[in-house]
Short mmCIF file of C-alpha atoms in Angstrom, two decimals:
data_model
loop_
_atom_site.label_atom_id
_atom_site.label_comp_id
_atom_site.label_asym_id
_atom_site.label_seq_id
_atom_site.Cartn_x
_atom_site.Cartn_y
_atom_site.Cartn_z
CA UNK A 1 -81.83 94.82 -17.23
CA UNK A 2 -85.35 93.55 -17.49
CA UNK A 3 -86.18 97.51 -18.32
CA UNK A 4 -83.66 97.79 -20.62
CA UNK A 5 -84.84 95.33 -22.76
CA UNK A 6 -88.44 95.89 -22.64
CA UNK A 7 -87.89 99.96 -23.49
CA UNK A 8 -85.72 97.90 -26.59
CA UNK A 9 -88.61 95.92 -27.44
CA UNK A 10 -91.07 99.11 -27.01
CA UNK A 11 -88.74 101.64 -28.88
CA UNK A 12 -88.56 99.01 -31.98
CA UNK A 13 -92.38 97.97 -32.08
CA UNK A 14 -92.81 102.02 -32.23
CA UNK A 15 -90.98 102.22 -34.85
CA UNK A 16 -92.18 99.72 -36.81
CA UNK A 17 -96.27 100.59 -36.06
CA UNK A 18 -98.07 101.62 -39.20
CA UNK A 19 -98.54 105.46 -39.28
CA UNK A 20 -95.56 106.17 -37.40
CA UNK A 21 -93.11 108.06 -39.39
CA UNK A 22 -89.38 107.57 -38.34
CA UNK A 23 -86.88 110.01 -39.83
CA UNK A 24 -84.13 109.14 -42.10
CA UNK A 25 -81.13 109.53 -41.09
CA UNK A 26 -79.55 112.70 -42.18
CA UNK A 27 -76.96 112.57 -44.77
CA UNK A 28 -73.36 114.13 -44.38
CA UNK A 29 -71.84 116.45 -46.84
CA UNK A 30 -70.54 114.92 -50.20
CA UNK A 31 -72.16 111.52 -49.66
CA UNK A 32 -71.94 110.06 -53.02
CA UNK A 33 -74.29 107.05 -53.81
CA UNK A 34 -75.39 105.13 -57.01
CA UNK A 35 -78.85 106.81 -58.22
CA UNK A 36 -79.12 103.85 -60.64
CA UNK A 37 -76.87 101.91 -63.26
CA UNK A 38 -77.66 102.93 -67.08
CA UNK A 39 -78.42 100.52 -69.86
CA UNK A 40 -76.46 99.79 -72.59
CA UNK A 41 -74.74 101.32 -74.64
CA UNK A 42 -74.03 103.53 -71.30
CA UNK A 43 -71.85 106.60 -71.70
CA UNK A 44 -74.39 108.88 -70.24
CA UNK A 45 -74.22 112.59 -70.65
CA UNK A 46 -76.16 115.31 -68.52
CA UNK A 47 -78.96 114.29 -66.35
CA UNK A 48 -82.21 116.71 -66.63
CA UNK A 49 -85.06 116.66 -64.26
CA UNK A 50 -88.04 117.09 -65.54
CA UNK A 51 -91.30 119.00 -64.16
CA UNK A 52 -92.83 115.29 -64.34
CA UNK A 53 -90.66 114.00 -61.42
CA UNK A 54 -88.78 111.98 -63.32
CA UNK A 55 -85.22 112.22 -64.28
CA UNK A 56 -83.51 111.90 -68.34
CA UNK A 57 -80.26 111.15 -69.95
CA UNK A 58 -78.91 110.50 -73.00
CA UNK A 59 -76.17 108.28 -74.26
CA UNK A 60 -73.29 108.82 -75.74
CA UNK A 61 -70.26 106.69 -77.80
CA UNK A 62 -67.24 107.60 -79.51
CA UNK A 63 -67.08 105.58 -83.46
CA UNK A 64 -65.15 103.01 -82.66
CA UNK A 65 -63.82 100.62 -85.46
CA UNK A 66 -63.42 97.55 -83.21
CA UNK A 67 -67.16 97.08 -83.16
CA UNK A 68 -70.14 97.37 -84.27
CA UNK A 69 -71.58 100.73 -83.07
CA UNK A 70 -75.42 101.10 -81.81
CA UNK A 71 -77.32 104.17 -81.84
CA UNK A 72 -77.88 106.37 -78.73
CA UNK A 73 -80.52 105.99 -76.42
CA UNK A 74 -82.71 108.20 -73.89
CA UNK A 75 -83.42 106.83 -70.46
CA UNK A 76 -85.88 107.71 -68.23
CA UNK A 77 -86.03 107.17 -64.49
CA UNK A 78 -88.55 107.34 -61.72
CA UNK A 79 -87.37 110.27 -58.94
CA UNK A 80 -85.96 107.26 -56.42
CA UNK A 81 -83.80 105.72 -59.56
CA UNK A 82 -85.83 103.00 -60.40
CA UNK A 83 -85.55 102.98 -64.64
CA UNK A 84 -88.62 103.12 -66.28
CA UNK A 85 -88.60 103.30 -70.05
CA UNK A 86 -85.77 104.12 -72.95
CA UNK A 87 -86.16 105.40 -76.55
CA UNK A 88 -83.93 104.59 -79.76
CA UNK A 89 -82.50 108.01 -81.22
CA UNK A 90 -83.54 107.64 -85.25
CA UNK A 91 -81.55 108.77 -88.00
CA UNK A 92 -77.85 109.05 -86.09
CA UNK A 93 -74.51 108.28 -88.42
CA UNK A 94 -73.26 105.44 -86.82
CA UNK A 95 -70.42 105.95 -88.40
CA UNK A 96 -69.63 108.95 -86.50
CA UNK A 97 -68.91 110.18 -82.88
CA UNK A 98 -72.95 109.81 -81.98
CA UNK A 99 -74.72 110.76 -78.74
CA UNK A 100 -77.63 112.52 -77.68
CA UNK A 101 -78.16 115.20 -74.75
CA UNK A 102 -81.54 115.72 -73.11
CA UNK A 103 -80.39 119.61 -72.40
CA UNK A 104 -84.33 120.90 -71.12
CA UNK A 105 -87.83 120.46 -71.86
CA UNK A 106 -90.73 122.62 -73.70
CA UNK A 107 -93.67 124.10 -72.36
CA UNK A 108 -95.61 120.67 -73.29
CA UNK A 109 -93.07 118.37 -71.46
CA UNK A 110 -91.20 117.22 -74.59
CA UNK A 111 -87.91 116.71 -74.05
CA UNK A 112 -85.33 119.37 -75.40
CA UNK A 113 -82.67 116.59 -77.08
CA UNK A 114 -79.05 117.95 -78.42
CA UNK A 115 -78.35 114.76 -81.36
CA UNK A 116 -74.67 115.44 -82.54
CA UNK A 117 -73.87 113.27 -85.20
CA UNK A 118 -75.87 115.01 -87.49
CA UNK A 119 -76.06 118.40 -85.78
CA UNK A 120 -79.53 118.58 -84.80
CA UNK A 121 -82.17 119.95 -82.07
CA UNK A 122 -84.95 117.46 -81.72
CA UNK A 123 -87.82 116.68 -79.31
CA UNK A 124 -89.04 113.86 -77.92
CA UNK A 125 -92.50 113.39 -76.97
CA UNK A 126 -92.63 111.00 -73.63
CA UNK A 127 -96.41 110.18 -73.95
CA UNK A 128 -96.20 109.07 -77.66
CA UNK A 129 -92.25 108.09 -77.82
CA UNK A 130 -92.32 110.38 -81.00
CA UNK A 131 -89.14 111.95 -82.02
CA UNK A 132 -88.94 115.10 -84.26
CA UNK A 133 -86.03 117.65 -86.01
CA UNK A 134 -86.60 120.97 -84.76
CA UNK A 135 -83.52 122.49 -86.02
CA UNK A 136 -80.31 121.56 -87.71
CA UNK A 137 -77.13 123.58 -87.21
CA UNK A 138 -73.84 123.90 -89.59
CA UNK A 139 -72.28 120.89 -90.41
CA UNK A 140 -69.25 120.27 -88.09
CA UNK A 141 -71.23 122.05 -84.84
CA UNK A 142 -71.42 119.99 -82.02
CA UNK A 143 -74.54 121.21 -79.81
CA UNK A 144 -73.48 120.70 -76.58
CA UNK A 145 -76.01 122.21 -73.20
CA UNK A 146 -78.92 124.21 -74.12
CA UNK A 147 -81.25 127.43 -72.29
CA UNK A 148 -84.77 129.04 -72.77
CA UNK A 149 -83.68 132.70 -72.99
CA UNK A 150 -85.05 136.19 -74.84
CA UNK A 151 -86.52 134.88 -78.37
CA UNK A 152 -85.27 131.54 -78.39
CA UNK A 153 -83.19 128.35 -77.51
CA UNK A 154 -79.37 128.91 -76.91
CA UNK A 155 -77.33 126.11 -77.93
CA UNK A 156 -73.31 126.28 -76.85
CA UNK A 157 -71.44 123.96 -79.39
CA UNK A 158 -68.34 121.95 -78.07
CA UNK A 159 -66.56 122.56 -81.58
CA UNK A 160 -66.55 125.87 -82.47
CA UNK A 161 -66.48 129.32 -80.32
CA UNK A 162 -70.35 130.37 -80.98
CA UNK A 163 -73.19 130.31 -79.40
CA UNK A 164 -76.41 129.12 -81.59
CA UNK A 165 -80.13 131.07 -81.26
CA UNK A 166 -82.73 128.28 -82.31
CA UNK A 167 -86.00 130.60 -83.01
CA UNK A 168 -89.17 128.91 -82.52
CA UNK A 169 -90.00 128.45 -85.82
CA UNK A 170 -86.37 126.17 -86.42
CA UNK A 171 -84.23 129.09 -87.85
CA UNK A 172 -80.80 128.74 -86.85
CA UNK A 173 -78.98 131.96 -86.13
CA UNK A 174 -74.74 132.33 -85.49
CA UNK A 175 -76.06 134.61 -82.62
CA UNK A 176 -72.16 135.36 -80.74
CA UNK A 177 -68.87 134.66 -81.58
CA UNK A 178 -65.44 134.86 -79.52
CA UNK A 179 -61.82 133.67 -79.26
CA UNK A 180 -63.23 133.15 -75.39
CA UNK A 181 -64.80 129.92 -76.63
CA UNK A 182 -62.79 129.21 -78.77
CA UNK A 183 -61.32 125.90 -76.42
CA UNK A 184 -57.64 124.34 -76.75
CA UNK A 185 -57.45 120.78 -77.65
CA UNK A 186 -61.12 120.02 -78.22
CA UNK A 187 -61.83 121.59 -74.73
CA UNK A 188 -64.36 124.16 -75.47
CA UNK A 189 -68.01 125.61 -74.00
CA UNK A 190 -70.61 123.38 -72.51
CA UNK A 191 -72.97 124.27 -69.87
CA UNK A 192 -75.40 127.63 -70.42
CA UNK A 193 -78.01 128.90 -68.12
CA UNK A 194 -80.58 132.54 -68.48
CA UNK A 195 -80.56 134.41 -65.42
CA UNK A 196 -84.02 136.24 -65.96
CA UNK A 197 -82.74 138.29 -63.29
CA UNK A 198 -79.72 139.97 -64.55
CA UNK A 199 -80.84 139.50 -68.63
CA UNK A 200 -77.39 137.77 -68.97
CA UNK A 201 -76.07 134.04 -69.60
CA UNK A 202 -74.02 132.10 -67.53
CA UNK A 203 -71.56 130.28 -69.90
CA UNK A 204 -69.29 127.47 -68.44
CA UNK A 205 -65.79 127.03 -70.90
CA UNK A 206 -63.61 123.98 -70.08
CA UNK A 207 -60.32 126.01 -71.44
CA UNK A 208 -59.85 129.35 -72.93
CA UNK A 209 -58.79 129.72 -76.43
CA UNK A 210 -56.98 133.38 -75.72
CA UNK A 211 -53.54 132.69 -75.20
CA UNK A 212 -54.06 134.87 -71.58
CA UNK A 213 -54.24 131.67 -69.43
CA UNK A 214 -52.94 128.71 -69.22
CA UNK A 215 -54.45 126.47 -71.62
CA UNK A 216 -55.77 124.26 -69.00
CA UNK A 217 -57.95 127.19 -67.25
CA UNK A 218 -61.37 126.95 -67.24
CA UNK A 219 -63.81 129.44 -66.27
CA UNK A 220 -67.46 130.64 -66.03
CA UNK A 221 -68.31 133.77 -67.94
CA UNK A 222 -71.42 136.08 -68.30
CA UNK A 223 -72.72 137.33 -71.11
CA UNK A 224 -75.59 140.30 -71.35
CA UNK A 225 -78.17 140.43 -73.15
CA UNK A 226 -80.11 143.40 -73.97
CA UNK A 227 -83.72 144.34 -74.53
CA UNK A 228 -83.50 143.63 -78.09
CA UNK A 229 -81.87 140.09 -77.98
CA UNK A 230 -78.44 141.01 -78.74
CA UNK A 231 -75.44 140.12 -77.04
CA UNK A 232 -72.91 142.59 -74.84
CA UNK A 233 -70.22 142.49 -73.84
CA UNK A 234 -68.39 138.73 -72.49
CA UNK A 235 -66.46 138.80 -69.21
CA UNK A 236 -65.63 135.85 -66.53
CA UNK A 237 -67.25 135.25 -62.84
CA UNK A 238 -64.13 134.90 -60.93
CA UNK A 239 -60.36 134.26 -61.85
CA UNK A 240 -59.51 131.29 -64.39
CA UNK A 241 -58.95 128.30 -62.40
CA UNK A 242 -56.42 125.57 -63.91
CA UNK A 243 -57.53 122.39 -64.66
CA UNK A 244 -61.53 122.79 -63.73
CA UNK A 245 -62.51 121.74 -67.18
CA UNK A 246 -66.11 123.09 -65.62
CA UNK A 247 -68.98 121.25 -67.59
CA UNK A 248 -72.74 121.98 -66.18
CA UNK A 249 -71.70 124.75 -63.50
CA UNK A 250 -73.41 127.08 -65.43
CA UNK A 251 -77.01 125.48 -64.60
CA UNK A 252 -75.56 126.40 -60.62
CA UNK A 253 -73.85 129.76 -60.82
CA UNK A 254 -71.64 130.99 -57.74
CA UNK A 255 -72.45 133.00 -55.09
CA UNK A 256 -70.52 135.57 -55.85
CA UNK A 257 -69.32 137.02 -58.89
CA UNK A 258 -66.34 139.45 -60.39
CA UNK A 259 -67.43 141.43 -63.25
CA UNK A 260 -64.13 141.56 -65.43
CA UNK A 261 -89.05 127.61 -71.99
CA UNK A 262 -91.04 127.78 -75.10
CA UNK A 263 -93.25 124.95 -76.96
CA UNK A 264 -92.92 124.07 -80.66
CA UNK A 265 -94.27 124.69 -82.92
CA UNK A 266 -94.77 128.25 -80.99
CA UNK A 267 -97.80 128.41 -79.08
CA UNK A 268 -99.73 132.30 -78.25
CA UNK A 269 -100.77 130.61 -74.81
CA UNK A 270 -97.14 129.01 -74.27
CA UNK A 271 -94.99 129.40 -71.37
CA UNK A 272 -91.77 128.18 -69.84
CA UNK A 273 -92.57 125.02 -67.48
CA UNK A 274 -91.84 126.06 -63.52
CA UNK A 275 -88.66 123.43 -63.68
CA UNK A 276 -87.46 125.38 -66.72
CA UNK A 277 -87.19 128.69 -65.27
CA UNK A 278 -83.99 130.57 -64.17
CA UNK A 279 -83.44 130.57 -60.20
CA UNK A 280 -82.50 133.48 -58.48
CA UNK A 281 -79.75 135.39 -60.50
CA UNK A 282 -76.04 135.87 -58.66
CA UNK A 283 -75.42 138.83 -56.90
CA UNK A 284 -71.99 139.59 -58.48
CA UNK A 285 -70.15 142.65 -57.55
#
């Protein structure tokens, strides 16, 4: 007994001795714990993690005409989840549906932000907490997720069945358009990823607007893109699946597939950040 104890005693001083590193325990599949609560007004949307080590999100909030609406905030965490700092959006309509998405980040570490109460691209500068309007798209679009790809920022909108091009200089093109994205009952595209790999975007839609599938089918489609910058031909990554509503799985594409970052202003010595850039493509078949 005596032993017993004093290997206890041993074992425990061990592990507690400076310098001695004792491993965490590992964790099991689909452990799910709090990262860290967000400040008011809450409602975040997708969480980006930046080449700094730290991790964003933005805030959203319906127009609600029981109270007194605030604008939308960004919120910035250390990588263990300890929050760190937050920034005001300027110039939102309160009045509106109003929220903000950080969607990526710029070759200088500005924050990529989606703002879609008025329909704009914007970036936010962490270092000097300045905000600025890239880009403004049609009234009514509702910028959704956001990629670096050939010439450009690609900008799925949750409203409409396009697919934006913001060229570094802030021109707004209708680059693609397709019943595909169209969307039943306000259900439409949101996540978008470049695989540099296969020159083709990975497009998540929550439900497809064709009439072929049950309304409630969601799916993940590709879409080519050819030397020039202009779109091929769309098809899906797998059979529709009914009620997956998929929102970001286009920033973690399958592994298998059925075929059915810049700065602005532009910079000559720019280049994508090493958190920006596409992972391995895919290997669809």
């Amino acid at each position: 007994m005596r032993r017993l104890v004093a290997g206890l005693v041993l074992a425990l001083a061990v592990a507690g001795a400076p310098g001695v590193a004792v491993a965490a325990p590992e964790r099991e599949k689909w452990d799910t714990r709090v990262f860290s609560l967000v400040p008011p007004p809450g409602y975040p949307a997708y969480v980006h993690a930046h080449s700094n080590g730290r991790v964003y999100a933005g805030t959203y909030l319906a127009r609600d005409p029981r109270r007194a609406s605030t604008p939308s905030k960004v919120v910035e965490w250390s990588a263990g989840g300890t929050l760190l700092r937050s920034w005001t959006v300027p110039g939102q309509d309160l009045d509106a549906d109003h929220g903000v998405q950080v969607a990526h980040e710029t070759a200088d570490g500005e924050l990529v932000l989606l703002e879609i109460s008025r329909s704009r691209v914007m970036t936010l500068d962490t270092r000097t907490g300045r905000f600025r309007t890239v880009a403004r798209l049609p009234e009514g679009a509702v910028p959704n997720f956001a990629t670096w790809g050939p010439r450009g920022l690609y900008v799925t909108d949750y409203g409409d069945g396009v697919i934006w091009r913001v060229r570094r200089d802030g021109r707004v093109q209708e680059w693609f358009r397709a019943p595909e994205l169209d969307g039943v009952a306000g259900f439409g595209t949101t996540g978008i990823r470049w695989m540099k790999g296969r020159r083709e975007l990975l497009v998540a839609q929550q439900t497809l607007g064709t009439g072929a599938t049950l309304p409630t089918n969601g799916a993940l489609l590709r879409l080519p893109v050819d030397r020039h910058g202009r779109p091929g031909e769309l098809s899906t990554c797998g059979p529709p699946r009914p009620a997956t509503c998929p929102t970001a799985s286009a920033s973690h594409a399958p592994a298998t597939c059925t075929s059915h970052s810049r700065a602005w202003p532009p910079s000559s010595s720019s280049s994508t950040p090493a958190a920006a850039r596409s992972p391995a493509s895919p290997r669809c078949h």
